Structure formats: C-alpha cells, structure tokens
Tab-separated table of C-alpha atoms in Angstrom:
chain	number	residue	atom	x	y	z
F	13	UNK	CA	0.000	0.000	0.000
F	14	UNK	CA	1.357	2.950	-1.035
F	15	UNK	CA	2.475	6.178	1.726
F	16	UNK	CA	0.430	9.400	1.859
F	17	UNK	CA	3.573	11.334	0.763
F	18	UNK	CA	3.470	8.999	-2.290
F	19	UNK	CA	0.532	10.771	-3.348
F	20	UNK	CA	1.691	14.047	-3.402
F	21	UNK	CA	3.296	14.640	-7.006
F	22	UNK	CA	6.628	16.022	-6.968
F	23	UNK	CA	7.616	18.801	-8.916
F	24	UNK	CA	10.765	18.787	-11.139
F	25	UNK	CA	12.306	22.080	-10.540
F	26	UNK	CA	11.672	23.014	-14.292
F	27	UNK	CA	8.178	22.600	-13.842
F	28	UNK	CA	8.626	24.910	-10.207
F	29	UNK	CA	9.564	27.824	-12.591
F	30	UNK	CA	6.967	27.120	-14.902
F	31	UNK	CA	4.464	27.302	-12.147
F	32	UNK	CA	5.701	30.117	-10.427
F	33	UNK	CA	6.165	32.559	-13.660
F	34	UNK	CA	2.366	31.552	-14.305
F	35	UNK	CA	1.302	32.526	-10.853
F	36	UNK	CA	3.123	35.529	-11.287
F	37	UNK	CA	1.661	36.666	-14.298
F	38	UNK	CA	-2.005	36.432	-12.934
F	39	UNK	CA	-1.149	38.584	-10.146
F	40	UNK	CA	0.423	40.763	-12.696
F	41	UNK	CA	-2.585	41.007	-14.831
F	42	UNK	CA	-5.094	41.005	-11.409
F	43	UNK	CA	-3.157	44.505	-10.672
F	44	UNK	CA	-3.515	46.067	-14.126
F	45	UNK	CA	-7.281	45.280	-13.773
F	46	UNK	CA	-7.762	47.087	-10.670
F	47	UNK	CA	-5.221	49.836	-11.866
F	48	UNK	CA	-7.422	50.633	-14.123
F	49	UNK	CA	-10.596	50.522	-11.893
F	50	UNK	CA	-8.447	53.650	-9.876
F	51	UNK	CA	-10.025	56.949	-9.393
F	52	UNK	CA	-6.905	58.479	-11.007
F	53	UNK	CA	-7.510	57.119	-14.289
F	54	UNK	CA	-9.854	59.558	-14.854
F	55	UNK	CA	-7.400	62.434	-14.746
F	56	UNK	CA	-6.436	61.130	-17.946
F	57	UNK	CA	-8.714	61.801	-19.906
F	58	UNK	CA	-10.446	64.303	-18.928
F	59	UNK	CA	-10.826	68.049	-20.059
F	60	UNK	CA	-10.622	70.698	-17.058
F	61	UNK	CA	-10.925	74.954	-17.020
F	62	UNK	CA	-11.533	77.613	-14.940
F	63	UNK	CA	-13.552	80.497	-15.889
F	64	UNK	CA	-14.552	83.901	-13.892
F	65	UNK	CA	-16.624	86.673	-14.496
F	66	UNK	CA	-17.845	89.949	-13.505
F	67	UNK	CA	-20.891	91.379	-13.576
F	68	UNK	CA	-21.482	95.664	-13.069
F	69	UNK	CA	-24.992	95.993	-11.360
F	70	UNK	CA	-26.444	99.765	-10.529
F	71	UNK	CA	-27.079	100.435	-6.748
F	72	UNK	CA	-30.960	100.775	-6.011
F	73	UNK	CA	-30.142	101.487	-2.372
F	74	UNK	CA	-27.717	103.211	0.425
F	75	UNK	CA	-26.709	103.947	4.005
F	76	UNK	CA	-26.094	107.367	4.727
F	77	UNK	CA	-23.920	107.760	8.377
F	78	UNK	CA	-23.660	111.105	10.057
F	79	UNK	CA	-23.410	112.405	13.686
F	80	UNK	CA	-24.228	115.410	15.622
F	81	UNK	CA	-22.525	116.400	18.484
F	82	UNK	CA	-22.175	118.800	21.598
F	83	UNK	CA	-19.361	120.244	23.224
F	84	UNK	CA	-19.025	121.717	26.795
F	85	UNK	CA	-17.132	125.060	27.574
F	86	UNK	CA	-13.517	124.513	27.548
F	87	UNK	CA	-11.643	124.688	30.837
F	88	UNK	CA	-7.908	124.616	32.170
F	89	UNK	CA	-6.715	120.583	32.427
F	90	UNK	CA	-6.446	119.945	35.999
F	91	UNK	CA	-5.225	116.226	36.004
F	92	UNK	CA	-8.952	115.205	36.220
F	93	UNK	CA	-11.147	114.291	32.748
F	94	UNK	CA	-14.470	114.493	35.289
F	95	UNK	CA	-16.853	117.105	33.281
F	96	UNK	CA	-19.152	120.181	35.039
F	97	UNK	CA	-22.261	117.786	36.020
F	98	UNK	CA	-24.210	121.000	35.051
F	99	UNK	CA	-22.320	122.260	31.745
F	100	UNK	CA	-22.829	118.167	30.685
F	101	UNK	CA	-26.240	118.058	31.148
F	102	UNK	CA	-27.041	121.090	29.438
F	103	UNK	CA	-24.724	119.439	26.578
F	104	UNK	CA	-26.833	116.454	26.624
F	105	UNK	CA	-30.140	118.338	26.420
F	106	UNK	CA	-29.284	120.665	23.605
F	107	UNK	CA	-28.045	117.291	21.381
F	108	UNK	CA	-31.150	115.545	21.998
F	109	UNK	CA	-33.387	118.716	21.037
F	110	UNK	CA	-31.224	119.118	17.504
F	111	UNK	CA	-31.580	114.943	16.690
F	112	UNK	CA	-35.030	114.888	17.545
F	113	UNK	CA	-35.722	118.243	15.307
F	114	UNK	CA	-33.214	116.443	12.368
F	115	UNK	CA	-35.178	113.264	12.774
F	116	UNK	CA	-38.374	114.961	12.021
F	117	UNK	CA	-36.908	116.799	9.463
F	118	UNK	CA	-36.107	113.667	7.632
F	119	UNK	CA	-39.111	111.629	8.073
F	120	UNK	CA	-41.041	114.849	6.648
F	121	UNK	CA	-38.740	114.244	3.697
F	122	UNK	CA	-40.671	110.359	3.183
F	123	UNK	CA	-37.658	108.819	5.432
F	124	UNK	CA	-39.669	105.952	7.248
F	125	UNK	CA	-39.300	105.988	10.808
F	126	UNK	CA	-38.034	102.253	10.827
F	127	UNK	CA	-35.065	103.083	8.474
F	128	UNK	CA	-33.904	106.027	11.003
F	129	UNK	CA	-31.227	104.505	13.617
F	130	UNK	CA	-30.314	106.910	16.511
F	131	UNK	CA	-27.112	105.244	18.058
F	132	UNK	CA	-26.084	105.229	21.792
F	133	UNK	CA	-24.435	108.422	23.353
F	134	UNK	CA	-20.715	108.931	22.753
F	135	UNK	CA	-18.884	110.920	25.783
F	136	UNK	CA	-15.113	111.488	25.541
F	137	UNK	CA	-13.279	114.444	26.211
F	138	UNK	CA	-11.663	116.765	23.691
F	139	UNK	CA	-7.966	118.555	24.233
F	140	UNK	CA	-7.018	121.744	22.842
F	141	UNK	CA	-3.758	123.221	22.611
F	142	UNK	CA	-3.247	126.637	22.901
F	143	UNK	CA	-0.060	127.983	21.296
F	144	UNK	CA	2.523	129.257	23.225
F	145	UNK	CA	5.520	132.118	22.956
F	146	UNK	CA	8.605	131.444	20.850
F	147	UNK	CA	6.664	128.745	19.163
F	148	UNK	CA	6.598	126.239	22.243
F	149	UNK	CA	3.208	124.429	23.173
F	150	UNK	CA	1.043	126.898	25.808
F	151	UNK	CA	-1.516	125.338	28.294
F	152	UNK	CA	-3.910	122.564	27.443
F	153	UNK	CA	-7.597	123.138	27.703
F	154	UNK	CA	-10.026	120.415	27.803
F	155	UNK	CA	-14.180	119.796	27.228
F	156	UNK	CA	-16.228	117.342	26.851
F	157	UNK	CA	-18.016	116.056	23.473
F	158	UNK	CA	-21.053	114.475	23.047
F	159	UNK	CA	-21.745	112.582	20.273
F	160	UNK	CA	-25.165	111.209	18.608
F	161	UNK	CA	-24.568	109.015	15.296
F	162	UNK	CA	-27.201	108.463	12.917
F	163	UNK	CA	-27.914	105.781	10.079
F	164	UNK	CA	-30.267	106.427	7.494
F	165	UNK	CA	-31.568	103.326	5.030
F	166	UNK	CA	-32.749	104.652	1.530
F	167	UNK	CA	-34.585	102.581	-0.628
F	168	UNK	CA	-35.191	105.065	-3.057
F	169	UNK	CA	-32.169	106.914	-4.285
F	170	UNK	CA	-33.630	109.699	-6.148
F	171	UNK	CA	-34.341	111.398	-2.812
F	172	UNK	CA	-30.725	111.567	-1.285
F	173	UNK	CA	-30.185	114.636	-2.657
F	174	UNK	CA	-33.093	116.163	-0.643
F	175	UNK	CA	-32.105	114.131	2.310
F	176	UNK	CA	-28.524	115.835	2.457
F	177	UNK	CA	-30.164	118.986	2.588
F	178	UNK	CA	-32.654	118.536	5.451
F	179	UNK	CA	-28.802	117.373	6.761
F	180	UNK	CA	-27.295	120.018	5.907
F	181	UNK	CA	-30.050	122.470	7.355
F	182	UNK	CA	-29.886	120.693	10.815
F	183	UNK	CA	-26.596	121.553	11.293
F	184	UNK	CA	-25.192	118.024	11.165
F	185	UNK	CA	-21.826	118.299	12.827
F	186	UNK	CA	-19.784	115.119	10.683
F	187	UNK	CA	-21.291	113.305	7.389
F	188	UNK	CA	-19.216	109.862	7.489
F	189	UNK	CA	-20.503	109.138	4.482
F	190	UNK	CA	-22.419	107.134	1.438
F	191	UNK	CA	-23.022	103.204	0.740
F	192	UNK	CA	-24.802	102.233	-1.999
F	193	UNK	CA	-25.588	98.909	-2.036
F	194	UNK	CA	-28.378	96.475	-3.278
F	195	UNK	CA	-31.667	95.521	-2.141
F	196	UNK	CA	-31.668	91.731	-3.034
F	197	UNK	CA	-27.520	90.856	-3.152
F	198	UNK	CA	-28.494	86.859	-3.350
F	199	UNK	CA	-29.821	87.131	-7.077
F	200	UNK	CA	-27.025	89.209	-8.192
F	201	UNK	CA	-24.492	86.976	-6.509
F	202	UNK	CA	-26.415	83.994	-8.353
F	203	UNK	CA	-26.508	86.030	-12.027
F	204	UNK	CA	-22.333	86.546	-10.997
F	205	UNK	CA	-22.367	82.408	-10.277
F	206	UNK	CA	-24.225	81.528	-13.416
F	207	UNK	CA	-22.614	83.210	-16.131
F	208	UNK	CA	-19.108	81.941	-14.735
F	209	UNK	CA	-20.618	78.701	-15.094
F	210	UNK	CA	-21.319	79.243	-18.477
F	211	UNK	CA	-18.291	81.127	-19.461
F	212	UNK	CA	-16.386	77.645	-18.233
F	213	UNK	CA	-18.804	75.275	-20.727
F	214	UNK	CA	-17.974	77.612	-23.636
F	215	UNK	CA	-14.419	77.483	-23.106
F	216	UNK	CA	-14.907	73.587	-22.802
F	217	UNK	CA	-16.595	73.095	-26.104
F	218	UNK	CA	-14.320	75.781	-27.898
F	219	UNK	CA	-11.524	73.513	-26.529
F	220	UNK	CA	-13.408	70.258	-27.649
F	221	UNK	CA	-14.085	71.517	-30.963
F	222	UNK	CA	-10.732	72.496	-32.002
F	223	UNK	CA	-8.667	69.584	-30.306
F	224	UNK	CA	-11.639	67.715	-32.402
F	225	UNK	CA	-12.684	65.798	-29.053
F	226	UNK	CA	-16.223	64.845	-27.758
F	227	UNK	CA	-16.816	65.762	-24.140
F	228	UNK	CA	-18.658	63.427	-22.089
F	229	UNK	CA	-20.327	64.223	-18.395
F	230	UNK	CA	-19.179	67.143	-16.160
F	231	UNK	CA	-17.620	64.909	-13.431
F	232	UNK	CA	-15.905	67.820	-11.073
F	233	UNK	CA	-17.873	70.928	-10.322
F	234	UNK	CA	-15.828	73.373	-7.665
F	235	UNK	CA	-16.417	77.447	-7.218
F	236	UNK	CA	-12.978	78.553	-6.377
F	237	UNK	CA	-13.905	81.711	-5.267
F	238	UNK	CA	-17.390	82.907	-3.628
F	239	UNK	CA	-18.990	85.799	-5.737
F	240	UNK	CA	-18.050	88.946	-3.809
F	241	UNK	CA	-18.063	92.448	-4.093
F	242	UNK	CA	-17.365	95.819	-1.913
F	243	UNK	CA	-20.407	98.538	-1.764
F	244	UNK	CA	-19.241	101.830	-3.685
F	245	UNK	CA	-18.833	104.279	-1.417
F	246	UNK	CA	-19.298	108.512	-1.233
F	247	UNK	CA	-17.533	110.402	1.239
F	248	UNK	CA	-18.483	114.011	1.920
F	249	UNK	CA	-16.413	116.758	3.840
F	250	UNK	CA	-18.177	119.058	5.901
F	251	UNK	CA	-17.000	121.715	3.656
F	252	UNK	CA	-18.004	120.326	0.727
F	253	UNK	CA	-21.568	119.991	2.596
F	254	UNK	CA	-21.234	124.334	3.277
F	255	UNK	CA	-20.869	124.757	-0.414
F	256	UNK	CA	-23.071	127.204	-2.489
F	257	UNK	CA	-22.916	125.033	-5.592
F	258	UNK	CA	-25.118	122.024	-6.606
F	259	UNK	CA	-23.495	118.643	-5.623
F	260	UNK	CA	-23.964	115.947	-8.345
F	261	UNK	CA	-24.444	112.159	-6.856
F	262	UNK	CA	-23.394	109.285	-9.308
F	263	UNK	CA	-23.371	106.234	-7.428
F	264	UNK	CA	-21.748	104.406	-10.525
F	265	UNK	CA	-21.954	100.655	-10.216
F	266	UNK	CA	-21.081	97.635	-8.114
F	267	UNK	CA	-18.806	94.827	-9.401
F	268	UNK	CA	-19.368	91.328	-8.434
F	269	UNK	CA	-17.097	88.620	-9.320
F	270	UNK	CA	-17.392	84.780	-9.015
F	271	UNK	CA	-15.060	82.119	-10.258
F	272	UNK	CA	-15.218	78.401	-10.896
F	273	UNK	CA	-13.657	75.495	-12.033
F	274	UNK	CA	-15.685	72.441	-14.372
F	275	UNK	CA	-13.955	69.289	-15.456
F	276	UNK	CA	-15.762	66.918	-18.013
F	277	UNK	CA	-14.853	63.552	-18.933
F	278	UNK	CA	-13.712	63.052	-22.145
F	279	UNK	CA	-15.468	60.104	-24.628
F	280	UNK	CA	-13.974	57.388	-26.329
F	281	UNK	CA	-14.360	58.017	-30.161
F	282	UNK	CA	-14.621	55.090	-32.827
F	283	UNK	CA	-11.373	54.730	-34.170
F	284	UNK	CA	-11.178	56.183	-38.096
C-alpha cells in the first residue's frame, strides 16, 4: 500500500519555474485590472478649465452715516477728565433737542421711521492746545463732546439729494458718508455664479471643438472663489456739505465677481 507522501506529485524544478512565472503573471494582470478601476484614471482623460466673471450691477439702495454732536465750555486741564455735572447736562439736552428736530426733518422728507437709527451716546473728552511764545506748546484746555450718530436706510435713491439737505439744514456736525448697495444681493451673486458657469462650458466646447474631441459628463464641479463684491462708497467733507454750488451724486456701479472650475470627462471616439 502505497504512503500518503506517495501521493503528493513532486515537482521537477523546471516545472517549479513554470508554475511560479504563471502565478506571477495572474497577479500581474489582477493589478492592471484594478489599476485601471483607480479613481486616477480619470485624470487622464479628462478636459478641465476655470472660468470667472464679472458682472457691473447699478445700486438701487444706500446707508447714509452722520453724527451730531455737543461740546461743553472749555476749561484749564487739571489732572482730572471728570466734566461740570451741570455744563454736561445742558450738553446732553441741547443734542437731543437738535436729533429729535433732524429726525423729524427727515421723516417729513418720506424717510420711514423704521429706516432712522439713533445710536447710543458717545462721551469722551476733547484737548485743545493753545499755542505758546517762541513757538513752544502753551496750556492745554479740555471739554467734553457728546456725540449722537445716525444711520439712514434709503430705498429710493432719487431722494438723497433732498435728504442731504434737510442734513445740511440741521446743522449736522460730521457726514461719514455714502453706501450704496443692493436691495436683493443673493440674485445678483447667483446672475455673478451663473454666467461663470457658463463662461467655463464655452471654453470647454471651444476647446473640444478644435482639439476635435467629444466631451462626455461634467464629473468635477468646484467654485474657487465665492462671488463677492465691496459697496461703492461717497464720502463728503463738511466743507463740501457748506458749499453754495449744486453737488452731483453718481453712485456708478457695483462689481461682483465669481469664479469656478468644471472638469468633463472626455469620450472614447470610434477609431477612423
């Protein structure tokens, strides 16, 4: 009766080598199949650009910023910033009399009460130097300022001209400024999105058609940058608000810019 190890066959070592280049060359040819399986395959044939665009929009709104302010008598610095309890409330009362009158002023000019912010109270005190002799600094005299800011919303820009006025005839002590801006900024950020979107599939076909290649699917969508864009702005100086002659407002146009980046894969064509 023959052994167990009898019925094991024994290998000749030509027939080893034989054996093991065939095992090898399955692995070899398992790999290339899942090589090709990989994700970065596709980066091979694929077509990829980036596009960005810009889109000028007219302001149909603004924020107008100014303050008004109050200042108590001015006295010799002592070491101590502590105002006259008197002279400050006397201060105090004459600032609220002029915002309430400019207020009222500018909701008689259509200015809805809801787009009329009155900010908190600013106290801080204000230094003055005298001059001296011989050109050296003299004594330092002190008061207090009080300080009311005001923000305006206009929806309708037609009447800012109008608006300054009524400012201007209040008295208002500092106009910070002008931002236009726009009512509904989502839709214009969306236009911005959209036509960078299409400015990157028109650059993708030109592309195809003149490297005479079919695009497939868009497989890679990414917005490099978010559409953004800065509110114009229109400073005024309070001598510029004193002025005789007729100011012109052009609020111009806001920019908005959005940019993107589209890859499509590219299809296999029948041989020629």
């Amino acid at each position: 009766m023959p052994s167990r190890h009898a019925l094991v066959p024994r290998l000749q070592p030509r027939s080893l080598l034989a054996a093991l280049l065939f095992g090898g060359l399955l692995a070899g040819a398992a790999g290339a199949s899942q090589a090709q399986s990989l994700p970065g395959e596709a980066l091979e044939h694929r077509l990829q650009v980036q596009a960005r665009s810009e889109l000028s929009v007219a302001p149909d709104m603004a924020t107008l910023n100014a303050r008004l302010w109050e200042r108590t008598p001015s006295v010799a610095q002592d070491g101590s910033e502590q105002a006259d309890p008197k002279a400050l409330a006397e201060a105090r009362d004459r600032l609220e009399t002029r915002t309430g009158e400019l207020i009222r002023r500018l909701e008689g000019q259509g200015i809805d009460s809801a787009a009329i912010s009155a900010g908190s109270l600013i106290v801080r005190p204000d230094y003055i130097q005298q001059p001296g002799d011989n050109g050296n600094p003299g004594e330092t005299l002190v008061r207090t300022q009080i300080e009311r800011p005001l923000s305006l919303r206009i929806d309708d820009l037609s009447r800012l001209p109008a608006i300054l006025d009524a400012l201007t005839q209040a008295g208002v002590d500092a106009l910070d400024g002008v931002t236009y801006d726009l009512k509904d900024r989502d839709a214009a950020t969306d236009e911005a999105l959209s036509q960078a979107l299409e400015k990157a599939r028109h650059k993708a076909q030109l592309m195809a058609k003149t490297l005479d290649i079919q695009l497939g699917q868009v497989i890679q969508v990414e917005e490099t940058g978010a559409p953004s864009y800065s509110p114009q702005m229109m400073s005024m100086r309070s001598d510029a608000m004193e002025s005789k002659a007729a100011p012109e407002y052009r609020p111009g146009e806001i920019t908005l810019d959005a940019s993107v980046r589209v890859a499509w894969s590219i299809a296999e064509t029948p041989a020629r």
